[in-house]
Short mmCIF file of C-alpha atoms in Angstrom, two decimals:
data_model
loop_
_atom_site.label_atom_id
_atom_site.label_comp_id
_atom_site.label_asym_id
_atom_site.label_seq_id
_atom_site.Cartn_x
_atom_site.Cartn_y
_atom_site.Cartn_z
CA MET C 28 61.83 12.62 -32.98
CA PHE C 29 60.22 13.59 -29.68
CA ALA C 30 58.57 16.61 -31.33
CA ILE C 31 57.02 14.46 -34.09
CA ALA C 32 55.61 11.98 -31.57
CA SER C 33 54.24 14.84 -29.47
CA ASN C 34 52.46 16.32 -32.50
CA ILE C 35 50.84 12.96 -33.32
CA VAL C 36 49.54 12.60 -29.74
CA VAL C 37 48.18 16.13 -29.77
CA ASN C 38 46.43 15.55 -33.09
CA LEU C 39 44.93 12.28 -31.90
CA ALA C 40 43.70 13.92 -28.70
CA TRP C 41 42.23 16.84 -30.64
CA TRP C 42 40.39 14.64 -33.13
CA SER C 43 39.21 12.30 -30.40
CA GLY C 44 37.81 15.22 -28.44
CA LEU C 45 36.13 16.63 -31.51
CA SER C 46 34.61 13.24 -32.38
CA LEU C 47 33.29 12.72 -28.87
CA THR C 48 31.85 16.23 -28.80
CA ALA C 49 30.12 15.69 -32.13
CA LEU C 50 28.81 12.33 -30.92
CA SER C 51 27.49 13.93 -27.73
CA VAL C 52 25.68 16.62 -29.76
CA ILE C 53 24.15 13.96 -32.01
CA VAL C 54 22.98 11.92 -28.99
CA ILE C 55 21.47 15.02 -27.36
CA ILE C 56 19.63 15.95 -30.57
CA PHE C 57 18.41 12.37 -30.94
CA MET C 58 17.15 12.33 -27.33
CA ILE C 59 15.30 15.61 -27.87
CA PHE C 60 13.59 14.34 -31.01
CA TRP C 61 12.89 10.96 -29.36
CA ARG C 62 11.26 12.62 -26.36
CA TYR C 63 9.22 14.85 -28.65
CA TRP C 64 8.08 11.83 -30.68
CA VAL C 65 7.14 9.88 -27.52
CA GLU C 66 5.17 12.78 -26.04
CA THR C 67 3.38 13.41 -29.35
CA SER C 68 2.51 9.71 -29.69
CA ASN C 69 1.22 9.58 -26.12
CA LYS C 70 -0.99 12.60 -26.69
CA LYS C 71 -2.38 11.08 -29.89
CA ASN C 72 -3.02 7.77 -28.14
CA GLN C 73 -4.81 9.55 -25.31
CA ILE C 74 -7.00 11.43 -27.78
CA LEU C 75 -7.81 8.22 -29.63
CA ALA C 76 -8.57 6.41 -26.35
CA ILE C 77 -11.07 9.12 -25.42
CA GLU C 78 -12.72 8.95 -28.83
CA ARG C 79 -12.90 5.16 -28.73
CA GLN C 80 -14.63 5.34 -25.37
CA LYS C 81 -17.03 7.99 -26.64
CA ILE C 82 -17.91 5.93 -29.69
CA LEU C 83 -18.54 2.72 -27.76
CA TYR C 84 -20.50 4.50 -25.02
CA ASN C 85 -22.72 6.09 -27.63
CA CYS C 86 -23.27 2.71 -29.26
CA ILE C 87 -24.33 1.19 -25.96
CA LEU C 88 -26.70 4.01 -25.12
CA SER C 89 -28.18 4.38 -28.61
CA ASP C 90 -31.39 2.55 -29.49
CA ASP C 91 -31.29 3.38 -33.20
CA GLU C 92 -31.26 0.71 -35.86
CA LYS C 93 -27.80 -0.60 -36.59
CA ASN C 94 -26.42 -0.12 -40.15
CA THR C 95 -29.14 2.37 -41.11
CA GLN C 96 -28.90 5.33 -38.73
CA ILE C 97 -26.56 8.20 -39.62
CA TRP C 98 -24.73 8.95 -36.43
CA SER C 99 -22.75 12.03 -35.41
CA LEU C 100 -20.29 12.74 -32.63
CA ASP C 101 -20.06 15.82 -30.44
CA ASN C 102 -17.50 18.43 -31.53
CA SER C 103 -17.33 16.80 -34.94
CA LYS C 104 -14.91 19.39 -36.41
CA ASP C 105 -12.46 18.74 -33.61
CA ILE C 106 -12.81 15.00 -34.08
CA LYS C 107 -12.26 15.42 -37.81
CA SER C 108 -8.85 16.93 -37.15
CA LYS C 109 -8.03 14.30 -34.56
CA LEU C 110 -8.87 11.48 -36.94
CA SER C 111 -6.83 12.95 -39.79
CA PHE C 112 -3.57 11.35 -38.68
CA TRP C 113 -4.99 7.82 -38.67
CA LYS C 114 -3.44 5.28 -40.95
CA ASP C 115 -6.10 5.82 -43.51
CA LYS C 116 -7.25 8.53 -45.87
CA PRO C 117 -7.98 11.81 -44.10
CA VAL C 118 -11.56 12.09 -42.93
CA ASN C 119 -13.48 14.59 -45.04
CA LEU C 120 -16.88 14.33 -43.40
CA CYS C 121 -18.12 15.22 -39.96
CA TYR C 122 -20.79 12.51 -40.05
CA PHE C 123 -20.16 8.81 -40.34
CA SER C 124 -22.32 5.75 -40.60
CA ARG C 125 -21.93 3.65 -37.48
CA PRO C 126 -20.30 0.56 -39.08
CA THR C 127 -17.79 2.68 -40.99
CA LEU C 128 -16.69 4.60 -37.93
CA LEU C 129 -16.48 1.49 -35.75
CA LYS C 130 -14.36 -0.34 -38.31
CA LYS C 131 -12.07 2.67 -38.60
CA VAL C 132 -11.63 2.80 -34.83
CA HIS C 133 -11.06 -0.95 -34.61
CA ASN C 134 -8.67 -1.27 -37.54
CA HIS C 135 -6.46 1.56 -36.33
CA ASN C 136 -5.40 -0.37 -33.22
CA PRO C 137 -7.21 -3.70 -32.68
CA GLY C 138 -5.43 -4.39 -29.39
CA ASP C 139 -6.54 -1.15 -27.73
CA PHE C 140 -10.05 -1.56 -29.10
CA LEU C 141 -10.25 -5.12 -27.72
CA PHE C 142 -9.08 -3.91 -24.31
CA LEU C 143 -11.72 -1.15 -24.19
CA TRP C 144 -14.45 -3.48 -25.47
CA ASN C 145 -13.68 -6.07 -22.77
CA TYR C 146 -13.41 -3.38 -20.10
CA LEU C 147 -16.89 -2.13 -20.96
CA HIS C 148 -18.21 -5.69 -21.15
CA GLU C 149 -17.04 -6.33 -17.59
CA SER C 150 -18.54 -3.03 -16.40
CA VAL C 151 -22.07 -3.10 -17.84
CA ARG C 152 -25.06 -5.36 -17.27
CA GLY C 153 -28.15 -6.55 -19.11
CA ASN C 154 -28.95 -5.41 -22.62
CA SER C 155 -25.75 -3.35 -22.89
CA LYS C 156 -23.70 -6.55 -23.06
CA GLU C 157 -25.70 -7.73 -26.05
CA LYS C 158 -25.21 -4.38 -27.77
CA LEU C 159 -21.46 -4.75 -27.30
CA ASN C 160 -21.66 -8.25 -28.81
CA GLU C 161 -23.56 -6.84 -31.79
CA ILE C 162 -20.79 -4.30 -32.28
CA ALA C 163 -18.18 -7.06 -32.10
CA ARG C 164 -19.97 -9.16 -34.70
CA SER C 165 -20.47 -6.21 -37.04
CA ILE C 166 -16.73 -5.42 -37.20
CA SER C 167 -15.44 -9.02 -37.04
CA LEU C 168 -13.87 -8.63 -33.60
CA LYS C 169 -13.52 -12.40 -33.38
CA GLU C 170 -10.89 -12.37 -36.16
CA SER C 171 -8.73 -9.93 -34.24
CA ALA C 172 -9.04 -12.04 -31.11
CA THR C 173 -8.11 -15.20 -33.02
CA LYS C 174 -4.90 -13.58 -34.29
CA MET C 175 -3.95 -12.63 -30.73
CA LEU C 176 -4.47 -16.10 -29.24
CA ASP C 177 -0.84 -17.08 -29.89
CA ASN C 178 0.64 -13.63 -29.43
CA HIS C 179 4.08 -13.40 -27.85
CA PHE C 180 2.77 -11.15 -25.05
CA LEU C 181 0.74 -12.79 -22.28
CA LYS C 182 -1.59 -9.81 -21.86
CA ASN C 183 -2.66 -10.08 -25.52
CA ARG C 184 -3.37 -13.79 -25.19
CA LEU C 185 -5.46 -13.20 -22.09
CA LEU C 186 -7.27 -10.39 -23.90
CA ALA C 187 -8.17 -12.75 -26.73
CA ILE C 188 -9.35 -15.47 -24.33
CA GLY C 189 -11.48 -12.98 -22.42
CA THR C 190 -12.98 -11.72 -25.67
CA PHE C 191 -14.18 -15.20 -26.65
CA GLY C 192 -15.74 -15.65 -23.22
CA ASN C 193 -17.60 -12.35 -23.36
CA LEU C 194 -18.73 -13.03 -26.93
CA LYS C 195 -19.96 -16.50 -25.83
CA ASP C 196 -18.50 -17.86 -29.04
CA GLU C 197 -19.03 -21.64 -29.19
CA THR C 198 -16.68 -21.98 -32.17
CA ALA C 199 -13.73 -20.95 -29.98
CA SER C 200 -14.33 -23.76 -27.48
CA PHE C 201 -11.72 -26.08 -29.01
CA GLU C 202 -8.93 -23.53 -28.64
CA LEU C 203 -10.06 -22.65 -25.13
CA ILE C 204 -10.21 -26.29 -24.02
CA LYS C 205 -6.55 -26.75 -24.95
CA ARG C 206 -5.64 -23.72 -22.87
CA ALA C 207 -7.78 -24.76 -19.91
CA TYR C 208 -5.19 -27.48 -19.19
CA HIS C 209 -2.23 -25.18 -19.80
CA ARG C 210 0.58 -25.33 -17.23
CA ASP C 211 0.48 -21.56 -16.84
CA PRO C 212 -2.10 -20.92 -14.07
CA ILE C 213 -3.17 -17.55 -15.48
CA ILE C 214 -3.88 -18.89 -18.97
CA SER C 215 -5.56 -21.98 -17.54
CA PHE C 216 -7.84 -19.97 -15.26
CA TRP C 217 -8.85 -17.43 -17.92
CA ALA C 218 -9.63 -20.19 -20.42
CA THR C 219 -11.77 -22.01 -17.84
CA ARG C 220 -13.63 -18.83 -16.97
CA ALA C 221 -14.25 -18.14 -20.67
CA LEU C 222 -15.61 -21.67 -21.20
CA LEU C 223 -17.99 -21.29 -18.25
CA ARG C 224 -19.21 -18.00 -19.67
CA ILE C 225 -19.79 -19.54 -23.09
CA ASN C 226 -21.95 -22.41 -21.82
CA PHE C 227 -22.03 -22.98 -18.08
CA GLU C 228 -24.48 -25.89 -18.13
CA THR C 229 -22.35 -27.92 -20.54
CA ASN C 230 -18.83 -26.92 -19.50
CA SER C 231 -19.28 -26.79 -15.73
CA LYS C 232 -19.32 -30.58 -15.39
CA ARG C 233 -15.92 -30.85 -17.04
CA PHE C 234 -14.08 -27.69 -16.10
CA LEU C 235 -15.48 -26.49 -12.77
CA PRO C 236 -13.78 -29.42 -10.95
CA LEU C 237 -10.46 -27.93 -12.04
CA ILE C 238 -10.66 -25.54 -9.09
CA GLY C 239 -10.12 -28.57 -6.86
CA LYS C 240 -7.05 -29.73 -8.79
CA ARG C 241 -5.30 -26.44 -9.60
CA MET C 242 -3.61 -25.33 -6.40
CA ASP C 243 -1.84 -22.55 -8.32
CA TRP C 244 -5.04 -20.66 -9.18
CA SER C 245 -5.66 -17.42 -7.33
CA PRO C 246 -8.36 -17.96 -4.65
CA VAL C 247 -9.58 -14.39 -5.16
CA LEU C 248 -10.09 -14.89 -8.90
CA VAL C 249 -11.78 -18.25 -8.35
CA ALA C 250 -14.16 -16.71 -5.81
CA GLU C 251 -15.01 -13.90 -8.26
CA MET C 252 -15.69 -16.46 -10.99
CA LEU C 253 -18.01 -18.45 -8.72
CA LYS C 254 -19.75 -15.34 -7.43
CA GLU C 255 -20.41 -14.27 -11.00
CA ARG C 256 -22.51 -17.39 -11.58
CA GLY C 257 -24.54 -17.09 -8.38
CA ALA C 258 -25.41 -19.58 -5.63
CA ASP C 259 -28.23 -21.23 -7.57
CA GLU C 260 -25.84 -22.43 -10.28
CA ILE C 261 -22.68 -23.23 -8.35
CA SER C 262 -24.06 -24.56 -5.07
CA THR C 263 -24.60 -28.21 -5.99
CA PRO C 264 -21.47 -28.68 -8.16
CA LEU C 265 -19.31 -26.91 -5.57
CA VAL C 266 -20.52 -29.19 -2.78
CA THR C 267 -19.76 -32.17 -5.03
CA ILE C 268 -16.22 -30.87 -5.61
CA VAL C 269 -15.64 -30.56 -1.86
CA GLU C 270 -17.03 -34.05 -1.22
CA ASN C 271 -14.76 -35.56 -3.91
CA ALA C 272 -11.73 -33.65 -2.66
CA TYR C 273 -12.34 -34.87 0.89
CA ALA C 274 -12.79 -38.46 -0.29
CA GLU C 275 -9.51 -38.19 -2.25
CA LYS C 276 -7.72 -36.90 0.89
CA THR C 277 -6.71 -33.59 -0.64
CA GLY C 278 -3.99 -31.65 1.19
CA GLU C 279 -4.82 -29.41 4.13
CA ARG C 280 -4.26 -26.05 2.44
CA GLN C 281 -6.20 -26.87 -0.71
CA MET C 282 -9.00 -28.55 1.26
CA ALA C 283 -9.41 -25.47 3.45
CA ARG C 284 -9.48 -23.30 0.35
CA LEU C 285 -12.22 -25.38 -1.27
CA ILE C 286 -14.30 -25.28 1.90
CA SER C 287 -13.99 -21.50 2.02
CA TYR C 288 -15.59 -21.30 -1.45
CA LEU C 289 -18.72 -22.87 0.04
CA ALA C 290 -19.54 -19.48 1.56
CA LEU C 291 -20.85 -18.63 -1.93
CA ALA C 292 -23.20 -21.66 -1.95
CA HIS C 293 -26.50 -22.29 -0.19
CA PRO C 294 -26.03 -23.25 3.51
CA THR C 295 -28.64 -25.99 3.26
CA ASP C 296 -26.51 -27.67 0.58
CA TYR C 297 -23.11 -27.51 2.27
CA THR C 298 -24.03 -27.95 5.95
CA PRO C 299 -24.06 -31.82 5.89
CA ILE C 300 -20.59 -32.12 4.36
CA ILE C 301 -19.22 -29.41 6.67
CA LEU C 302 -20.46 -31.25 9.77
CA LYS C 303 -19.06 -34.54 8.45
CA ILE C 304 -15.62 -33.04 7.83
CA LEU C 305 -15.63 -31.20 11.15
CA ALA C 306 -16.38 -34.43 13.02
CA GLU C 307 -13.64 -36.43 11.28
CA THR C 308 -10.71 -34.16 10.40
CA SER C 309 -7.75 -33.13 12.53
CA PHE C 310 -6.27 -30.54 10.15
CA LYS C 311 -6.11 -27.09 11.74
CA GLU C 312 -6.90 -25.04 8.62
CA VAL C 313 -9.74 -27.34 7.60
CA ILE C 314 -11.33 -27.13 11.06
CA ILE C 315 -11.09 -23.33 11.03
CA ALA C 316 -12.60 -23.14 7.52
CA CYS C 317 -15.52 -25.34 8.63
CA LEU C 318 -16.13 -23.37 11.82
CA LYS C 319 -16.40 -20.15 9.83
CA LEU C 320 -19.31 -21.61 7.85
CA ILE C 321 -21.31 -23.01 10.76
CA ILE C 322 -24.66 -21.21 11.04
CA SER C 323 -26.87 -23.93 12.52
CA GLU C 324 -27.42 -24.05 16.26
CA ASP C 325 -27.67 -27.82 15.96
CA ALA C 326 -23.90 -27.87 15.43
CA LEU C 327 -23.12 -26.11 18.72
CA PRO C 328 -22.22 -29.35 20.58
CA LEU C 329 -19.68 -30.14 17.87
CA VAL C 330 -18.28 -26.60 18.02
CA ARG C 331 -17.95 -26.70 21.82
CA GLY C 332 -15.93 -29.90 21.47
CA PHE C 333 -13.03 -27.86 20.06
CA PHE C 334 -13.02 -25.42 22.97
CA GLU C 335 -10.07 -27.16 24.65
CA ASP C 336 -8.09 -27.70 21.44
CA GLU C 337 -4.34 -27.32 21.91
CA ARG C 338 -4.03 -24.97 18.90
CA TRP C 339 -4.82 -21.36 19.76
CA GLN C 340 -6.05 -20.60 16.21
CA VAL C 341 -8.75 -23.24 16.58
CA ARG C 342 -9.74 -22.00 20.03
CA MET C 343 -10.01 -18.46 18.70
CA GLN C 344 -12.32 -19.56 15.87
CA VAL C 345 -14.46 -21.52 18.35
CA VAL C 346 -14.87 -18.34 20.40
CA LEU C 347 -15.84 -16.37 17.28
CA THR C 348 -18.37 -19.02 16.28
CA LEU C 349 -19.93 -19.07 19.74
CA GLY C 350 -20.21 -15.30 19.67
CA ARG C 351 -22.03 -15.57 16.36
CA ILE C 352 -24.52 -18.39 17.00
CA GLY C 353 -24.06 -19.27 20.69
CA HIS C 354 -26.74 -19.35 23.39
CA SER C 355 -26.80 -17.63 26.75
CA ASN C 356 -25.46 -20.80 28.37
CA ASP C 357 -22.26 -20.35 26.31
CA ILE C 358 -21.44 -17.24 28.34
CA LYS C 359 -19.66 -19.44 30.90
CA LEU C 360 -17.39 -20.83 28.19
CA LEU C 361 -16.54 -17.34 26.94
CA ILE C 362 -15.78 -16.15 30.46
CA LYS C 363 -13.50 -19.15 30.83
CA ALA C 364 -11.81 -18.20 27.53
CA LEU C 365 -10.91 -14.83 29.08
CA ASN C 366 -8.26 -16.78 31.02
CA ASP C 367 -6.71 -18.31 27.89
CA LEU C 368 -2.93 -18.19 27.60
CA ASP C 369 -3.10 -16.61 24.15
CA TRP C 370 -3.92 -12.90 23.95
CA TRP C 371 -5.95 -13.18 20.73
CA VAL C 372 -8.20 -15.85 22.21
CA ARG C 373 -8.82 -13.65 25.26
CA TYR C 374 -9.48 -10.61 23.09
CA ARG C 375 -11.95 -12.41 20.78
CA ALA C 376 -13.67 -13.98 23.77
CA ALA C 377 -14.22 -10.53 25.29
CA CYS C 378 -15.60 -9.22 21.96
CA ALA C 379 -17.92 -12.23 21.68
CA LEU C 380 -19.03 -11.90 25.28
CA ILE C 381 -20.27 -8.35 24.71
CA SER C 382 -22.55 -9.48 21.87
CA MET C 383 -24.05 -12.49 23.67
CA PRO C 384 -27.81 -12.53 24.40
CA GLY C 385 -28.70 -11.49 27.93
CA MET C 386 -25.40 -9.71 28.47
CA THR C 387 -25.95 -6.23 29.91
CA GLU C 388 -23.59 -3.37 30.51
CA LYS C 389 -24.11 -3.65 34.24
CA ARG C 390 -23.12 -7.32 34.19
CA LEU C 391 -20.04 -6.59 32.10
CA GLN C 392 -18.94 -3.87 34.52
CA LYS C 393 -19.35 -6.30 37.39
CA LEU C 394 -17.38 -8.98 35.56
CA SER C 395 -14.54 -6.58 34.78
CA LYS C 396 -14.08 -6.06 38.53
CA SER C 397 -14.89 -9.52 39.93
CA LEU C 398 -12.99 -11.87 37.62
CA PRO C 399 -10.22 -13.61 39.59
CA ASN C 400 -7.56 -13.31 36.89
CA GLN C 401 -5.90 -9.95 36.17
CA PHE C 402 -5.51 -10.80 32.46
CA SER C 403 -9.23 -11.52 32.05
CA ARG C 404 -10.19 -8.29 33.84
CA ASP C 405 -7.79 -6.22 31.75
CA ILE C 406 -8.91 -7.67 28.40
CA LEU C 407 -12.58 -7.08 29.21
CA LYS C 408 -11.89 -3.48 30.23
CA HIS C 409 -9.84 -3.05 27.08
CA VAL C 410 -12.69 -4.19 24.81
CA LEU C 411 -15.24 -2.07 26.70
CA ALA C 412 -13.02 0.97 26.17
CA GLU C 413 -12.73 0.15 22.45
CA ILE C 414 -16.51 -0.04 22.10
CA ARG C 415 -16.97 3.31 23.80
CA LEU C 416 -14.33 4.89 21.59
CA LYS C 417 -15.99 3.58 18.42
CA CYS C 418 -19.27 4.96 19.60
CA PHE C 419 -17.71 8.42 20.15
CA LEU C 420 -17.94 8.06 23.93
CA GLN C 421 -21.67 7.34 23.74
CA PRO C 422 -23.20 4.91 26.27
CA LEU C 423 -23.56 1.28 25.26
CA SER C 424 -27.35 1.37 25.47
CA PHE C 425 -27.71 0.88 21.73
CA THR C 426 -25.59 -2.31 21.92
CA LEU C 427 -26.32 -3.60 25.37
CA SER C 428 -29.57 -3.55 27.27
CA LYS C 429 -29.50 -1.75 30.59
#
């Protein structure tokens, strides 16, 4: 009885080992073929990406008549073999009409083609953008973008939204308007940017104020969007947005962010509202944002009023502002700031002092020895040493008058 049971266990162990070995061999073979397939696909995709770029670059640079010119690519025999594995009949000719080749490139992988088209659109200027739009219209790029608007992947939806903006397609405005109020900040921002690109004059009144309401938008992306339009277009509406936000008592962080955008507007437009806010607000970040934008010497009395502020960040920004627009009579204030309890205020005061009008190297050397406070003497010597090091141990004659 024991012998029979032992034989059964041995047989089970043997067959189990054999099965596991066979399974391991199958898995290894599958992994080898899978890796080979992935590497082959990646190489093909890289080749196609290069050819797509070559085709679109040639279209941008070519001045020939569309739909009539017979157009050839470099190394056409090589390209013929590369194109032969496309999901289409093998290519039998080395020369293609432009529309036929563009449609073939687009239809093979619309997503990759859309990405490259938008990448080029963001990279070029002037007439090249219109050429790209002509290409898009000739191969019905809008249809591919429409299909991707509700794609499961976020990157495809953003790609479609960006395509409509670059195409300046008015017919897509309805779909973009719905997405401009989307709860997702990325979708909302991209839809707003696309609408402003389609028709800034019409859509700016409705959608540009969203930058004051959407605290979840990236400040960097918003600044890029505003910079794209230029100061002439965004100056007046941006000042209006800041005025409305201040009247509505917007929170400190968002208010400071909106004020920082005014750096892209015309100073003559935003200076009145900046001075008004600076005279009335007590929020630290808002005060700092306003001080950064002050360029008028008429505002110096207001700036000096914050010199004794209890918050070191405000005092540091006052010192920076005085170093930028201050007069020679502000030197006394900067020397006083060298005794500040905060190191950063002392450091910035020393940097500002060096750049003040009428400040000479001889006077700085005298100050670094005669100041009553050890901290103020040390910080001034420290900054002087930094300046010399940056100038490769050259004298300060190019910065300071003897």
